[in-house]
mmCIF file of C-alpha atoms in Angstrom:
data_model
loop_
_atom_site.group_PDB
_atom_site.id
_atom_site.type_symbol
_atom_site.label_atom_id
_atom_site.label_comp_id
_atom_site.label_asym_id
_atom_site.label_seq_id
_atom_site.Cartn_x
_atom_site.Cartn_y
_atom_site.Cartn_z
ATOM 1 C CA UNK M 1 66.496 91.167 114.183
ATOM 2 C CA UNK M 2 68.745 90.866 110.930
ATOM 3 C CA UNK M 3 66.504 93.526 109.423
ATOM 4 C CA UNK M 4 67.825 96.394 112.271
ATOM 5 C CA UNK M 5 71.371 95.092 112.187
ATOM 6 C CA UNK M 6 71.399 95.859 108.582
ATOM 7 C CA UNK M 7 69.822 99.511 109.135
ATOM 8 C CA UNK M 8 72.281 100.239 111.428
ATOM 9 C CA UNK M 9 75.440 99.299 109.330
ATOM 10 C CA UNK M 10 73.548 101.131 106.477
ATOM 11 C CA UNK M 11 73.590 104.450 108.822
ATOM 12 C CA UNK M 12 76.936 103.901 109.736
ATOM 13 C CA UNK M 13 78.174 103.678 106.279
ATOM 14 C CA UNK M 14 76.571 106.249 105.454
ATOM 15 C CA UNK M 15 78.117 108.460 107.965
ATOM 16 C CA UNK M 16 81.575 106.760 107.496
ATOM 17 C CA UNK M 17 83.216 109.885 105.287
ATOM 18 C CA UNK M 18 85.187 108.340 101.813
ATOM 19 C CA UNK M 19 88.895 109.803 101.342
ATOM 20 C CA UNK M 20 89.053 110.756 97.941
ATOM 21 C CA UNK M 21 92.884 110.700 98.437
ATOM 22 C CA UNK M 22 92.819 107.378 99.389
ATOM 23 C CA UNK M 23 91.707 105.830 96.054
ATOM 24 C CA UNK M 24 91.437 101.903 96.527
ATOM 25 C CA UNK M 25 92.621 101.998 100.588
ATOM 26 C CA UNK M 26 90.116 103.932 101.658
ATOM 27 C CA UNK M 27 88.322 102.524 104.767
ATOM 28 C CA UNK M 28 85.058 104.074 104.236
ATOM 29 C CA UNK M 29 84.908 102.198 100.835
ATOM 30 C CA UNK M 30 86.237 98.519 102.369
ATOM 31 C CA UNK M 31 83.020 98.861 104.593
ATOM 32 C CA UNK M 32 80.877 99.487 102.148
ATOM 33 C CA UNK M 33 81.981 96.877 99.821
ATOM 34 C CA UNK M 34 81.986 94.359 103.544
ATOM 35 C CA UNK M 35 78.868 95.498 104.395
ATOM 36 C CA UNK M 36 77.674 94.319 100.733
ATOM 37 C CA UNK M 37 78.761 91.322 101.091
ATOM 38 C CA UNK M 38 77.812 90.498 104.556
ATOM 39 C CA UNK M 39 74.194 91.120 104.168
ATOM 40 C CA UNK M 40 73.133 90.074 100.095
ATOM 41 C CA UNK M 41 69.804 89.519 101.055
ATOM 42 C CA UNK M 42 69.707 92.935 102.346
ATOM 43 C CA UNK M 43 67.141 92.724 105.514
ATOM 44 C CA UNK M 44 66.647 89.101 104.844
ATOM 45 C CA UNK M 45 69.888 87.787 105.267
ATOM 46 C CA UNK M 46 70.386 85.101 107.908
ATOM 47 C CA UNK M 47 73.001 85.434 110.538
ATOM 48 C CA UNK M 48 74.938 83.071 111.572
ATOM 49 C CA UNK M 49 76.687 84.991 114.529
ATOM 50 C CA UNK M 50 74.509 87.467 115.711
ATOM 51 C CA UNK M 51 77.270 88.296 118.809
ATOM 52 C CA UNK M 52 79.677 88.978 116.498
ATOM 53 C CA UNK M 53 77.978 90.710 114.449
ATOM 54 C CA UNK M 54 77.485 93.182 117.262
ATOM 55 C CA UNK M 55 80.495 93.328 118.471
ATOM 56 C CA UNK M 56 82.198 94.470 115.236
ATOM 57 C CA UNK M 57 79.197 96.982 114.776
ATOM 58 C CA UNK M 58 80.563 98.497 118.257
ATOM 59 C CA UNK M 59 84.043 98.295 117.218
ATOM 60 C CA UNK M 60 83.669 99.845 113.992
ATOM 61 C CA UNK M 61 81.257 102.674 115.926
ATOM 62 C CA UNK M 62 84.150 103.639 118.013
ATOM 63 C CA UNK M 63 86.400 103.728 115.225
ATOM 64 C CA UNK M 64 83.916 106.342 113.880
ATOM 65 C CA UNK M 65 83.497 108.707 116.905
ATOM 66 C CA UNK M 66 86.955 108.617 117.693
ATOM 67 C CA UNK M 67 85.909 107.289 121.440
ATOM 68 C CA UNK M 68 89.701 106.273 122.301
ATOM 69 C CA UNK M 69 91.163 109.594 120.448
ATOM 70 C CA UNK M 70 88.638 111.154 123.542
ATOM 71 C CA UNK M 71 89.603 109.207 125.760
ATOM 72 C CA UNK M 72 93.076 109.466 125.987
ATOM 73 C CA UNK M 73 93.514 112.640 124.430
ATOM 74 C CA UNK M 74 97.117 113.651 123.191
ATOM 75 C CA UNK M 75 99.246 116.445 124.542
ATOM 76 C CA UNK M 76 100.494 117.045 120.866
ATOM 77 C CA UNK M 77 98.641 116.478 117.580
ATOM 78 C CA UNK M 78 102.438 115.484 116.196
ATOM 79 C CA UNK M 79 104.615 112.435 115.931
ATOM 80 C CA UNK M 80 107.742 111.633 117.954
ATOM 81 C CA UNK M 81 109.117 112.953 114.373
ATOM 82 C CA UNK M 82 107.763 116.035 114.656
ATOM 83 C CA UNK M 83 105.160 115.575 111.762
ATOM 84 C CA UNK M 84 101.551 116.950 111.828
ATOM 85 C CA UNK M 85 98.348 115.137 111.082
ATOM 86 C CA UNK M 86 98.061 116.671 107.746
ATOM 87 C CA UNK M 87 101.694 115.871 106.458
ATOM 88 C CA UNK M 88 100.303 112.395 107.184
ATOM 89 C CA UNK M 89 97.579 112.460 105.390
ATOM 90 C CA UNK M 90 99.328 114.082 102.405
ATOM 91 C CA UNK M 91 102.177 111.481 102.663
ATOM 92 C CA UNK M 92 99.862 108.323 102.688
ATOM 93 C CA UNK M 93 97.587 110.020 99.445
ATOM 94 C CA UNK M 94 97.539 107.674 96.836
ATOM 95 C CA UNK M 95 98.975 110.302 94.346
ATOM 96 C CA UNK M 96 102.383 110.933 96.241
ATOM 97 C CA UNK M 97 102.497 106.987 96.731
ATOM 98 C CA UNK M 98 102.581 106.610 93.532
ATOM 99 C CA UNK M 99 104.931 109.465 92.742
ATOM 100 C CA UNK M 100 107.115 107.595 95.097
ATOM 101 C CA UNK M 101 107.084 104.281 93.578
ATOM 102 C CA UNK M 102 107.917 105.609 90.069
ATOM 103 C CA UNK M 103 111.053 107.559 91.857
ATOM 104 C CA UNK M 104 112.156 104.145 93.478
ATOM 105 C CA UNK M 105 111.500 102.969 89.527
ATOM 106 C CA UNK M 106 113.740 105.555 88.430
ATOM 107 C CA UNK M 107 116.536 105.219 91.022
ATOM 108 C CA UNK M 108 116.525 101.520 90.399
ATOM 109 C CA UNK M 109 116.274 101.855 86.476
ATOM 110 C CA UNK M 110 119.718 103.869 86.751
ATOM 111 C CA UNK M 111 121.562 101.377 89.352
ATOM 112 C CA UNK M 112 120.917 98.747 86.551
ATOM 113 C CA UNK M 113 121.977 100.681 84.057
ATOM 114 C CA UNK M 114 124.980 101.880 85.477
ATOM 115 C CA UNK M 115 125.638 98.220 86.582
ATOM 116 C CA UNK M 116 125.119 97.212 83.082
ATOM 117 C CA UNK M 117 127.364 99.599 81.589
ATOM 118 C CA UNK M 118 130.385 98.403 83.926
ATOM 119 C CA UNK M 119 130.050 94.709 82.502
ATOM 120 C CA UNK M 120 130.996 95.133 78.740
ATOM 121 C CA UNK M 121 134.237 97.412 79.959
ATOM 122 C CA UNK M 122 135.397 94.563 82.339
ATOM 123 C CA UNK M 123 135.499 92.047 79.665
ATOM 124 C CA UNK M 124 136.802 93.892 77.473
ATOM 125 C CA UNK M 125 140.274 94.243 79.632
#
């Protein structure tokens, strides 16, 4: 019974698509790496909860087919915000992250600075 649980996390990983853009957060790539360690022994390994083991095969299967984006389908493919799906995706790419973080860097970087500059003129008056 292990054996076909492992097959069918196997297929599903290998149908679970790997966001490039997404470099070390990527979903896709967590499963794989769970998956790994769930089942070492490959077919062999023993499981110790077979019902959950199930269950999160189910949940991760409708995470997959998007059964509750078709099942409650959305009037609009935007945000309260107004933003699309794909200025999502481009906002939460690891590159513009990172972009990000080195502005906050900078801004923060010039706050001391300017902060720092301030102290020497007060005690010199």
């Amino acid at each position: 019974m292990a054996a076909s649980r492992y097959r069918r996390f196997l297929r599903l990983c290998e149908e679970w698509p790997v966001e490039d853009s997404k470099r070390q957060r990527d979903l896709g790539a967590f499963l794989r790496q769970r998956v790994a360690q769930a089942f070492r022994e490959g077919e062999n390994t023993p499981i110790s909860d077979p019902e959950a083991c199930d269950q999160m095969y189910e949940s991760l299967v409708r995470i997959h087919t998007n059964f509750y984006k078709n099942k409650y389908p959305r009037l609009k493919d935007t945000t309260f915000t107004g933003v699309t799906v794909e200025d999502c995706r481009m906002i939460l790419a690891t590159d513009i992250l990172k972009q990000m973080e080195d502005m906050k860097k900078g801004t923060w970087r010039r706050l001391r600075e300017k902060f720092s500059a301030k102290k020497p003129e007060e005690d010199s008056k």
